[in-house]
XYZ file of C-alpha atoms in Angstrom:
742
model
C 36.943 34.523 7.189
C 37.445 31.059 8.676
C 38.669 30.873 12.213
C 41.810 29.019 13.188
C 41.978 26.709 16.185
C 44.619 26.895 18.845
C 44.516 23.178 19.758
C 47.778 21.293 19.552
C 48.201 17.645 18.628
C 44.915 17.401 16.709
C 44.805 15.255 13.548
C 45.382 17.491 10.523
C 42.049 16.399 9.015
C 40.156 17.639 12.058
C 42.229 20.815 12.202
C 41.298 21.577 8.581
C 37.598 21.310 9.398
C 37.885 23.491 12.503
C 39.816 26.127 10.527
C 36.926 26.352 8.045
C 34.170 26.892 10.587
C 32.205 30.126 10.229
C 33.269 33.301 11.966
C 32.098 33.395 15.573
C 32.000 29.628 16.149
C 32.020 29.013 19.886
C 34.184 26.552 21.797
C 31.072 24.489 22.513
C 30.355 24.251 18.780
C 33.941 23.241 18.045
C 33.742 20.570 20.738
C 30.699 19.047 18.991
C 32.746 18.701 15.789
C 35.722 17.253 17.693
C 33.439 14.707 19.362
C 31.845 13.732 16.017
C 35.285 13.268 14.459
C 36.404 10.994 17.312
C 33.191 8.966 17.135
C 33.458 8.497 13.346
C 37.156 7.563 13.617
C 36.363 4.846 16.180
C 33.299 3.561 14.299
C 35.072 3.306 10.914
C 38.342 1.944 12.340
C 39.766 -0.732 10.039
C 37.428 0.070 7.125
C 39.021 0.976 3.785
C 37.820 2.644 0.572
C 38.444 1.294 -2.946
C 41.240 3.855 -3.244
C 43.102 2.120 -0.404
C 42.578 5.093 1.926
C 41.059 4.668 5.390
C 37.276 4.994 5.167
C 37.399 7.936 7.569
C 38.804 10.067 4.737
C 35.356 10.101 3.122
C 33.214 11.500 5.995
C 36.037 13.965 6.764
C 35.941 15.217 3.152
C 32.144 15.555 3.336
C 32.439 17.585 6.535
C 35.089 19.837 4.944
C 32.806 20.540 1.977
C 29.978 21.478 4.348
C 32.309 23.740 6.346
C 33.521 25.446 3.162
C 29.893 26.098 2.196
C 29.340 27.766 5.555
C 26.956 25.289 7.154
C 26.503 25.037 10.901
C 28.228 22.572 13.221
C 25.169 20.282 13.321
C 25.338 19.755 9.556
C 29.133 19.364 9.696
C 28.881 16.838 12.542
C 26.202 14.951 10.582
C 28.609 14.919 7.624
C 31.220 13.228 9.811
C 28.662 10.704 11.075
C 26.525 10.188 7.960
C 27.766 6.636 7.224
C 28.054 5.341 10.798
C 24.509 3.965 11.016
C 24.669 2.333 7.592
C 28.215 0.930 7.705
C 28.998 0.370 11.399
C 27.287 -0.911 14.519
C 26.017 2.541 15.538
C 22.278 3.248 15.725
C 20.255 6.435 15.363
C 19.469 6.217 19.073
C 23.215 6.171 19.778
C 23.704 9.288 17.640
C 20.751 11.003 19.317
C 22.102 10.270 22.790
C 25.639 11.404 21.952
C 24.999 14.383 19.659
C 21.390 15.477 20.096
C 18.213 15.432 18.056
C 19.321 17.733 15.227
C 22.387 15.719 14.259
C 20.485 12.436 14.653
C 17.618 13.617 12.431
C 20.004 14.655 9.648
C 21.934 11.360 9.825
C 18.634 9.434 9.896
C 17.395 11.252 6.786
C 20.597 10.553 4.852
C 20.631 6.899 5.984
C 17.034 6.289 4.890
C 17.846 7.596 1.425
C 20.923 5.349 1.144
C 19.213 2.183 2.402
C 16.465 2.061 -0.218
C 16.488 -1.127 -2.324
C 14.366 -1.450 -5.471
C 13.871 -3.841 -8.349
C 15.026 -1.410 -11.026
C 17.532 1.404 -11.242
C 14.817 3.770 -12.481
C 12.628 2.987 -9.485
C 15.593 3.300 -7.139
C 16.525 6.678 -8.599
C 12.962 7.952 -8.384
C 12.388 6.778 -4.837
C 15.772 8.061 -3.673
C 15.001 11.563 -4.867
C 11.433 11.306 -3.515
C 12.792 10.411 -0.069
C 15.293 13.225 -0.323
C 12.553 15.728 -1.145
C 10.414 14.514 1.764
C 13.376 14.716 4.126
C 13.990 18.236 2.848
C 10.541 19.284 4.042
C 11.702 18.649 7.626
C 15.265 19.930 7.383
C 16.968 21.341 4.303
C 20.316 20.104 5.612
C 19.493 16.457 4.762
C 19.908 16.819 0.977
C 22.841 19.189 1.537
C 24.768 16.437 3.341
C 23.774 14.024 0.572
C 25.060 16.480 -2.040
C 28.377 16.856 -0.202
C 28.574 13.063 -0.016
C 28.016 12.857 -3.781
C 30.695 15.502 -4.480
C 33.401 13.501 -2.712
C 32.239 10.242 -4.294
C 32.530 11.921 -7.707
C 36.010 13.212 -6.844
C 37.117 9.621 -6.153
C 35.171 7.920 -8.965
C 38.388 6.798 -10.724
C 38.512 3.786 -8.416
C 35.166 2.400 -9.601
C 34.667 0.123 -12.607
C 33.828 1.871 -15.896
C 30.168 0.799 -15.996
C 29.668 2.081 -12.435
C 31.401 5.353 -13.320
C 28.935 5.842 -16.171
C 25.890 4.980 -14.065
C 26.880 7.177 -11.109
C 27.864 10.073 -13.389
C 24.529 9.893 -15.250
C 22.573 9.847 -11.986
C 24.624 12.811 -10.773
C 23.940 14.807 -13.920
C 20.238 13.931 -13.941
C 19.457 14.381 -10.241
C 22.134 15.989 -8.107
C 23.234 18.765 -10.492
C 19.680 20.165 -10.884
C 19.038 19.773 -7.157
C 22.208 21.734 -6.308
C 21.107 24.396 -8.777
C 17.654 24.655 -7.207
C 19.188 24.954 -3.750
C 21.405 27.759 -5.013
C 24.640 25.831 -4.423
C 26.416 27.176 -7.490
C 29.874 25.863 -6.641
C 28.532 22.368 -6.008
C 26.549 22.443 -9.253
C 29.580 23.442 -11.349
C 31.839 20.805 -9.814
C 29.283 18.018 -10.199
C 28.681 19.022 -13.826
C 32.381 19.013 -14.592
C 33.049 15.655 -12.929
C 29.983 13.999 -14.476
C 30.948 15.189 -17.956
C 34.468 13.822 -17.457
C 33.090 10.268 -17.090
C 30.120 10.496 -19.452
C 32.094 11.948 -22.386
C 35.784 11.277 -21.586
C 37.042 11.895 -25.139
C 35.251 15.231 -25.525
C 36.274 16.265 -22.032
C 39.939 15.561 -22.837
C 39.698 17.378 -26.184
C 38.287 20.587 -24.661
C 40.727 20.452 -21.754
C 43.680 20.162 -24.137
C 42.338 23.038 -26.266
C 41.993 25.248 -23.182
C 45.514 24.383 -22.072
C 46.856 25.372 -25.489
C 44.995 28.692 -25.527
C 45.003 29.656 -21.866
C 48.017 31.979 -22.046
C 46.355 34.226 -24.619
C 42.982 34.004 -22.886
C 44.427 34.979 -19.513
C 46.085 38.002 -21.094
C 42.684 39.053 -22.472
C 41.086 38.468 -19.060
C 43.651 40.705 -17.350
C 43.127 43.445 -19.941
C 39.314 43.381 -19.640
C 39.405 43.366 -15.830
C 41.603 46.469 -15.893
C 39.244 48.147 -18.347
C 36.126 47.464 -16.226
C 37.944 48.597 -13.059
C 38.803 51.865 -14.809
C 35.142 52.340 -15.768
C 34.125 51.911 -12.105
C 36.858 54.245 -10.835
C 36.103 56.974 -13.402
C 32.460 56.950 -12.300
C 33.185 56.833 -8.567
C 31.660 53.344 -8.112
C 33.230 51.098 -5.502
C 33.437 47.456 -6.550
C 35.496 44.350 -7.299
C 35.936 42.710 -10.715
C 36.737 39.052 -11.398
C 37.341 37.176 -14.641
C 37.766 33.528 -15.616
C 37.707 31.065 -18.478
C 34.432 29.141 -18.550
C 34.255 25.584 -17.273
C 34.723 22.671 -19.649
C 31.116 21.488 -19.445
C 29.796 25.028 -20.053
C 31.893 25.218 -23.212
C 30.675 21.807 -24.372
C 27.034 22.732 -23.782
C 27.404 25.955 -25.748
C 29.107 24.069 -28.589
C 26.254 21.553 -28.664
C 23.443 24.102 -28.460
C 24.924 26.392 -31.135
C 26.471 23.643 -33.309
C 29.970 25.115 -33.030
C 33.471 23.666 -33.204
C 36.163 24.610 -30.707
C 37.738 26.960 -33.239
C 34.380 28.752 -33.538
C 34.155 29.387 -29.798
C 34.598 33.102 -29.149
C 32.752 33.554 -25.851
C 34.568 31.449 -23.318
C 35.327 34.368 -20.983
C 33.114 35.356 -18.057
C 33.414 38.381 -15.769
C 31.723 39.472 -12.585
C 31.453 42.930 -11.042
C 30.421 43.080 -7.368
C 29.236 46.510 -6.212
C 27.659 48.152 -3.151
C 23.953 48.338 -3.936
C 21.239 47.759 -6.528
C 21.523 51.318 -7.881
C 25.203 50.698 -8.666
C 24.286 47.430 -10.423
C 22.123 49.215 -12.966
C 24.624 52.063 -13.255
C 27.431 49.632 -14.133
C 25.149 47.905 -16.649
C 24.558 51.210 -18.445
C 28.278 52.069 -18.432
C 29.249 48.653 -19.822
C 26.660 48.947 -22.609
C 27.928 52.423 -23.397
C 31.508 51.096 -23.636
C 30.819 47.924 -25.624
C 28.028 46.918 -27.954
C 25.545 44.567 -26.220
C 24.486 41.356 -27.988
C 20.697 41.499 -28.649
C 18.606 39.048 -26.628
C 21.407 38.245 -24.181
C 20.377 40.544 -21.311
C 18.638 39.033 -18.274
C 17.484 40.910 -15.206
C 17.420 38.503 -12.259
C 17.379 41.378 -9.772
C 13.853 42.542 -10.498
C 12.762 38.946 -11.175
C 14.907 36.602 -9.012
C 15.204 32.911 -9.788
C 13.229 30.449 -7.689
C 16.287 29.593 -5.599
C 16.726 33.264 -4.634
C 19.497 33.997 -7.145
C 19.802 37.676 -8.154
C 22.129 39.293 -10.682
C 22.235 41.213 -13.956
C 23.530 39.199 -16.927
C 24.630 40.709 -20.220
C 26.839 39.736 -23.155
C 28.842 42.361 -25.072
C 31.325 42.476 -27.951
C 34.745 43.002 -26.327
C 37.961 44.842 -27.224
C 39.025 42.417 -29.927
C 35.627 41.336 -31.222
C 35.207 38.483 -28.757
C 31.973 37.935 -26.852
C 32.175 38.656 -23.129
C 29.620 37.616 -20.524
C 29.363 39.964 -17.546
C 27.426 39.463 -14.329
C 26.724 42.427 -12.051
C 25.523 41.959 -8.474
C 25.794 43.240 -4.902
C 27.814 41.610 -2.130
C 24.683 40.121 -0.580
C 23.541 38.758 -3.949
C 26.991 37.239 -4.419
C 26.788 35.464 -1.062
C 23.426 34.007 -2.012
C 24.735 32.935 -5.424
C 27.776 31.206 -3.951
C 26.279 29.666 -0.822
C 22.580 29.282 -1.679
C 20.612 27.975 1.299
C 23.817 27.990 3.383
C 23.488 31.760 3.635
C 20.801 31.139 6.289
C 23.441 29.717 8.607
C 26.181 32.121 7.545
C 24.401 35.379 8.223
C 20.865 34.885 9.549
C 20.163 31.740 11.510
C 22.469 29.393 13.392
C 22.340 25.852 14.621
C 18.755 24.872 14.026
C 16.686 23.271 11.312
C 15.494 25.555 8.547
C 11.977 24.553 7.511
C 10.667 25.184 4.010
C 7.209 26.331 5.123
C 7.799 30.062 5.100
C 10.875 30.844 2.959
C 9.749 32.118 -0.474
C 12.739 30.544 -2.245
C 11.398 27.111 -1.285
C 8.059 27.486 -3.077
C 9.161 24.830 -5.608
C 9.863 22.407 -2.756
C 6.516 23.054 -1.085
C 4.750 22.280 -4.357
C 6.630 18.995 -4.801
C 6.039 17.941 -1.190
C 2.333 18.728 -1.484
C 2.076 16.354 -4.446
C 3.641 13.368 -2.674
C 1.447 10.352 -3.241
C -0.221 11.751 -6.369
C 2.319 10.054 -8.632
C 2.479 6.446 -7.481
C 4.411 5.384 -10.566
C 8.167 6.047 -10.557
C 8.235 7.140 -14.209
C 5.449 9.654 -13.654
C 7.166 11.017 -10.564
C 10.464 11.515 -12.407
C 8.658 13.147 -15.317
C 6.945 15.567 -12.956
C 10.176 16.287 -11.134
C 12.084 17.062 -14.307
C 9.348 19.386 -15.518
C 9.078 21.435 -12.349
C 12.449 21.084 -10.696
C 14.989 20.752 -13.454
C 13.732 23.126 -16.137
C 14.861 26.652 -16.827
C 12.373 29.284 -15.731
C 10.290 31.909 -17.478
C 8.719 34.832 -15.612
C 5.316 36.124 -16.618
C 2.906 38.702 -15.206
C -0.724 38.569 -14.124
C -2.960 41.425 -15.371
C -2.398 43.104 -11.973
C 1.388 42.963 -12.334
C 2.214 40.048 -10.025
C 5.204 37.984 -11.191
C 4.709 34.231 -11.647
C 7.446 31.696 -12.327
C 6.917 28.746 -14.668
C 9.251 26.211 -16.285
C 10.470 26.931 -19.789
C 7.900 25.830 -22.385
C 4.927 26.318 -20.039
C 1.617 27.367 -21.583
C -1.322 29.587 -20.557
C -3.027 26.424 -19.294
C -0.116 25.844 -16.897
C -0.448 29.476 -15.835
C -4.182 28.974 -15.149
C -3.533 26.007 -12.834
C -0.725 27.925 -11.147
C -3.223 30.669 -10.248
C -5.753 28.164 -8.834
C -7.003 24.681 -9.693
C -10.554 25.976 -10.242
C -9.252 28.574 -12.706
C -7.510 25.772 -14.576
C -10.544 23.471 -14.567
C -12.749 26.127 -16.202
C -10.174 27.700 -18.523
C -11.509 28.366 -22.030
C -8.751 30.547 -23.467
C -6.091 33.127 -22.692
C -4.875 36.536 -23.772
C -1.108 36.986 -23.991
C -0.088 40.646 -23.987
C -3.704 41.564 -24.768
C -4.016 39.225 -27.752
C -6.093 36.048 -27.769
C -3.746 33.082 -28.249
C -4.124 29.257 -28.300
C -3.804 27.523 -24.938
C -0.792 25.603 -26.296
C 1.275 28.787 -26.892
C 4.650 28.639 -25.050
C 5.056 31.597 -22.688
C 8.087 33.892 -22.820
C 9.788 36.039 -20.218
C 7.823 39.238 -19.605
C 4.500 38.053 -21.068
C 1.324 39.308 -19.400
C -1.261 36.537 -19.268
C -5.012 36.857 -18.718
C -7.031 33.643 -18.299
C -10.571 33.395 -19.670
C -12.930 30.997 -17.866
C -16.374 29.441 -18.229
C -17.996 27.474 -15.381
C -19.387 25.001 -17.942
C -15.921 24.161 -19.289
C -14.102 21.115 -17.893
C -10.738 19.448 -18.558
C -10.324 17.011 -21.420
C -7.675 14.357 -21.991
C -6.211 16.503 -24.786
C -5.108 19.012 -22.146
C -2.448 16.535 -21.006
C -0.713 17.115 -24.345
C -0.611 20.875 -23.722
C 0.549 21.319 -20.134
C 4.194 21.225 -19.060
C 4.013 21.582 -15.281
C 3.491 18.678 -12.904
C 0.877 20.631 -10.948
C -1.348 21.133 -13.981
C -0.843 17.551 -15.164
C -1.715 16.103 -11.757
C -4.822 18.233 -11.329
C -6.075 17.250 -14.796
C -5.365 13.562 -14.183
C -7.141 13.670 -10.816
C -10.197 15.258 -12.440
C -10.220 12.730 -15.291
C -9.822 9.802 -12.913
C -12.748 11.045 -10.830
C -14.901 11.537 -13.911
C -13.879 8.254 -15.514
C -14.512 6.357 -12.313
C -18.012 7.820 -12.051
C -18.655 6.769 -15.656
C -17.229 3.279 -15.065
C -19.366 2.801 -11.928
C -22.510 3.773 -13.835
C -21.601 1.573 -16.797
C -20.780 -1.381 -14.556
C -24.094 -1.078 -12.725
C -25.926 -0.951 -16.060
C -24.093 -4.047 -17.327
C -24.791 -6.059 -14.173
C -28.464 -5.065 -14.064
C -28.911 -5.961 -17.727
C -27.273 -9.385 -17.390
C -29.046 -9.885 -14.060
C -32.440 -9.484 -15.719
C -31.521 -12.241 -18.198
C -30.687 -14.576 -15.296
C -33.718 -13.554 -13.209
C -31.764 -11.616 -10.577
C -32.939 -8.205 -9.424
C -29.649 -6.337 -8.764
C -31.313 -3.382 -7.049
C -33.066 -5.708 -4.611
C -29.889 -7.715 -4.046
C -28.032 -4.507 -3.265
C -30.751 -3.323 -0.883
C -30.751 -6.674 0.968
C -26.983 -6.555 1.427
C -26.006 -9.353 -0.973
C -23.726 -7.129 -3.064
C -21.745 -6.159 0.016
C -21.232 -9.852 0.775
C -20.320 -10.447 -2.868
C -17.602 -7.775 -2.763
C -16.125 -9.467 0.311
C -16.036 -12.829 -1.467
C -14.465 -11.316 -4.588
C -12.185 -8.970 -2.584
C -13.546 -6.150 -4.727
C -13.246 -3.502 -2.001
C -16.716 -1.972 -2.200
C -19.885 -2.175 -4.275
C -18.798 0.864 -6.305
C -15.405 -0.768 -6.891
C -17.207 -3.876 -8.097
C -19.280 -1.823 -10.542
C -16.162 0.068 -11.622
C -14.290 -3.182 -12.339
C -17.224 -4.344 -14.457
C -17.284 -1.001 -16.265
C -13.551 -1.237 -17.015
C -14.013 -4.901 -18.081
C -11.656 -6.135 -15.364
C -14.492 -8.445 -14.314
C -17.107 -10.155 -16.502
C -20.772 -9.960 -15.534
C -21.777 -13.636 -15.946
C -19.158 -15.138 -13.595
C -19.990 -12.435 -11.045
C -23.698 -13.209 -11.291
C -23.101 -16.959 -10.972
C -21.153 -16.293 -7.802
C -24.030 -14.079 -6.586
C -26.476 -16.918 -7.314
C -24.488 -19.309 -5.178
C -24.154 -16.748 -2.412
C -27.922 -16.152 -2.381
C -28.668 -19.891 -2.571
C -30.612 -19.625 -5.838
C -30.714 -22.214 -8.588
C -30.158 -21.060 -12.144
C -33.850 -21.409 -13.160
C -35.547 -19.499 -10.346
C -37.875 -16.590 -10.977
C -36.695 -13.585 -9.040
C -40.052 -11.879 -9.422
C -41.726 -14.549 -7.253
C -39.422 -14.006 -4.289
C -39.663 -10.921 -2.126
C -36.771 -9.736 0.050
C -37.900 -11.543 3.228
C -38.654 -14.814 1.462
C -35.336 -14.616 -0.342
C -33.505 -14.220 2.964
C -35.362 -17.189 4.523
C -34.758 -19.365 1.518
C -31.051 -18.585 1.617
C -30.768 -19.561 5.309
C -32.501 -22.840 4.583
C -30.324 -23.412 1.547
C -27.153 -22.924 3.568
C -28.238 -25.671 5.938
C -29.478 -28.126 3.332
C -27.543 -27.425 0.166
C -24.199 -29.116 -0.183
C -21.708 -27.070 -2.083
C -20.462 -29.461 -4.723
C -17.008 -28.389 -5.759
C -16.132 -28.999 -9.341
C -14.078 -32.082 -9.746
C -10.599 -32.596 -11.038
C -9.004 -35.928 -11.919
C -9.119 -38.437 -9.034
C -6.148 -38.065 -6.772
C -4.105 -40.944 -5.392
C -1.765 -40.656 -2.460
C -4.337 -39.410 0.113
C -5.170 -41.363 3.230
C -8.680 -40.977 4.652
C -9.395 -42.688 7.952
C -11.742 -45.689 7.458
C -12.411 -44.836 3.805
C -9.745 -46.786 1.921
C -11.996 -47.800 -0.969
C -13.985 -44.592 -1.316
C -13.582 -42.303 -4.323
C -11.427 -39.308 -3.414
C -11.619 -36.026 -5.314
C -9.762 -32.700 -5.117
C -11.878 -29.584 -4.435
C -11.545 -26.956 -7.115
C -12.331 -24.083 -4.766
C -8.994 -24.390 -2.965
C -6.914 -26.862 -5.082
C -4.900 -28.487 -2.258
C -1.423 -29.737 -3.103
C 0.923 -32.053 -1.144
C 2.188 -30.117 1.849
C -1.140 -28.362 2.543
C -3.067 -29.277 5.687
C -6.178 -31.049 4.358
C -9.598 -32.308 5.503
C -12.204 -34.462 3.781
C -15.916 -33.922 3.266
C -18.166 -36.932 2.688
C -20.475 -35.946 -0.161
C -23.668 -37.711 -1.215
C -22.793 -40.119 -3.975
C -19.548 -38.438 -4.983
C -17.062 -39.801 -2.492
C -14.755 -37.723 -0.306
C -13.951 -34.185 -1.436
C -10.528 -33.007 -0.204
C -10.195 -29.340 0.875
C -7.389 -27.360 2.444
C -7.953 -26.958 6.168
C -8.189 -23.176 5.671
C -10.695 -23.290 2.786
C -13.608 -20.869 3.480
C -16.075 -23.342 1.892
C -15.799 -25.863 4.715
C -17.110 -23.286 7.183
C -20.607 -23.723 5.648
C -20.542 -27.536 5.621
C -22.113 -29.922 8.129
C -19.429 -30.729 10.769
C -20.612 -34.348 11.192
C -19.671 -35.068 7.576
C -16.105 -33.759 7.905
C -13.351 -36.370 8.177
C -9.601 -36.211 8.764
C -7.262 -36.779 5.808
C -3.565 -36.635 5.103
C -1.109 -37.034 2.285
C 0.323 -40.515 1.954
C 3.700 -39.213 0.819
C 3.560 -41.284 -2.388
C 2.185 -38.670 -4.771
C 3.629 -39.282 -8.213
C 1.784 -36.813 -10.434
C 1.385 -33.003 -10.532
C -1.490 -31.157 -8.893
C -3.395 -28.143 -10.242
C -3.093 -24.818 -8.434
C -4.054 -21.250 -9.306
C -1.785 -18.222 -9.045
C -2.587 -14.554 -9.528
C -0.001 -12.049 -10.794
C -0.048 -8.239 -10.924
C 2.624 -6.604 -13.064
C 3.514 -3.564 -15.111
C 2.357 -3.863 -18.704
C 5.826 -4.120 -20.266
C 7.123 -5.935 -23.343
C 8.628 -9.346 -22.691
C 6.775 -10.035 -19.421
C 5.016 -13.150 -20.724
C 8.283 -14.507 -22.111
C 10.022 -14.013 -18.740
C 7.198 -15.860 -16.961
C 7.248 -18.707 -19.488
C 11.016 -19.189 -19.130
C 10.762 -19.590 -15.356
C 7.853 -22.047 -15.627
C 9.787 -24.038 -18.223
C 12.860 -24.140 -15.985
C 10.684 -25.370 -13.105
C 9.192 -28.126 -15.319
C 5.710 -26.687 -14.919
C 2.828 -27.183 -17.327
C 0.338 -24.305 -17.774
C -3.239 -25.580 -17.772
C -4.896 -22.212 -18.253
C -3.794 -18.568 -18.495
C -5.802 -15.355 -18.750
C -4.094 -11.936 -18.954
C -6.045 -8.679 -18.711
C -4.469 -5.243 -19.404
C -5.786 -2.473 -17.134
C -6.147 1.234 -17.835
C -3.500 2.210 -15.275
C -0.611 0.621 -17.184
C -0.662 -2.647 -15.262
C -1.772 -6.174 -16.183
C -3.368 -9.002 -14.223
C -2.681 -12.666 -14.979
C -4.645 -15.636 -13.635
C -2.973 -18.978 -14.307
C -3.584 -22.586 -13.387
C -0.365 -24.545 -13.315
C 0.610 -28.112 -12.346
C 3.001 -28.435 -9.389
C 4.531 -31.345 -7.435
C 3.867 -30.039 -3.952
C 3.680 -26.960 -1.726
C 7.467 -26.463 -1.704
C 7.504 -26.553 -5.502
C 4.659 -24.019 -5.651
C 6.307 -21.434 -3.414
C 9.646 -21.926 -5.140
C 7.897 -20.944 -8.379
C 6.129 -17.985 -6.726
C 9.417 -16.724 -5.290
C 11.123 -16.826 -8.696
C 8.197 -15.074 -10.386
C 8.280 -12.294 -7.759
C 11.885 -11.502 -8.716
C 11.031 -10.751 -12.357
C 11.563 -6.992 -12.955
C 8.251 -5.065 -13.050
C 6.295 -7.855 -11.315
C 4.346 -6.214 -8.481
C 2.622 -9.167 -6.798
C 2.373 -12.961 -7.083
C -0.051 -14.870 -4.820
C -1.637 -18.277 -4.688
C -5.332 -18.243 -5.518
C -7.512 -19.777 -2.837
C -10.858 -19.371 -4.607
C -12.037 -18.946 -8.172
C -14.876 -16.820 -9.593
C -17.214 -18.961 -11.607
């Protein structure tokens, strides 16, 4: 039972929290809560909620929810302080100094989740839950505080605009309800479901609520009668226990109506009962007595005592035909099972551990969390992450057996192939078939509760892309994708090497010799390809074309296009290149002559713009006096000028009278979504920009690259365009090109 506090003159809000603290809370623990309340009150002074209430009412409500769940004073204090860092001048260091490391770490975790900003709601939702999962790996109390925060926000959602109500309710139903369920917080799950449904389907919610109000008198009479009957059964058989009964929640009724295609008048199983007894033996005894009294409904019995749910939930569930022909759901559990069902992870603080972080490393009920945490980074794409999360975290479970009798949990719809990867990745990689209950079955067969599964393997068997259509678990999907990526990359590297060698022979370039002499490493640096293998891979995937790459290699090696590679050995090639660097002038390709550039002492000389760097007004520029081609203008940072003779460099500047556009290249990386090109074109039209050239290449990872040459007025105009392009949804990167593969 909650303790009461003897303090006088305390604010009623604080008194309510103190009254709900767990049995045995010390004065020191109460003082921590008092201090947190005072700090939050001072920090949020003058702030108001949309409801018109002082902002302090929100963190107080969050702390009350945490106290009701039975969490420790560190979690409750963090609930009081959870918005101070985000919404006031307080810092995490301030919280750490005032309240200690535990409270500060929880507040920090909640704040980091809240502060995330993303380009799309889907990305924001995915990254928020990803951050929450990662924070959970350090301290399970972080998502608990976030759940309590969401509960109170849902309770006060009436004050938001309708479109925000819908968005927040959908996010709650999709993310927070399943998370509460996985953490075993049954009360939180039910309330979030009910409140979400109220805003997502207001008409249906009101209809069911009115129907329940109309029928509740009769239903409560039936409840009272059935409770008395079950109590008599227990008493007659000398079993000590307590019986409860209730009408099901509105959302539970709606879900049953939807799943079974029923109208409200067809609903005959809206009553639920629970018998709480002393021990497991009594649980099974009561089950037998209930089945002897009333006829059980086939297929509606579930034994979560012998096979607990992943969140630690245990109970016997059965449905029987009641006194007047109505269906009655009955749950039978012990007192300890009931505590776990009601409080979930909070039971650690209630009865086992107090006032310290509970880590997920050892607790068996957090196996699902450990699996998700271990996969962080495997799914870089937000959609893939959410898909994985829904498969593993938010699905109902099935329980199957290994041939030796070990119980394994999988999401509903999982196949023998999922089971194989659950046993071990190597078992999955070499899986050739499976026996279900002793009978050979296809790998795509959905598993059912109680199945015994035996995996057949062959070391010569390897995953295929078709397996991705079979598996349902994120673990299996990720392992298969990793294998395929590794294999495909090896194939692409080999194919790219073959392509480059073949085209190299046509142009008289020995690729093997060039690689041995280090020219390919230099080439990858010039092309920003990452590594030689990455270069080959890009050629194999057709992200790069062989001829432009080879022309760039020719220039790098100082070879003309008609040389015979066979006549040059490695040493001679190296010497020739050194000589070429000193003597050969790199002639940039010319654009239209540019006016508006002042070159000291060269007023009448032809001035050209270098194509390698495409300077525009606003860039720092220098000139290079070429032989017979006038002055070539480069940006001061252009890599090409580093190889030129210093005595032929000359200062240059913009005259400030430029009256025509200048060419410049930009590179874009984006998700391959419909409408992207149209969005880009609209912005360029609005900026009065002409597109000289545009090449778009779709990549195998769902992204696209675009290389464009556009005409801009000056540097300010260019970066104004780049900034607008970066704000297009699903655009990943926009940069100015400083060099161009030829």
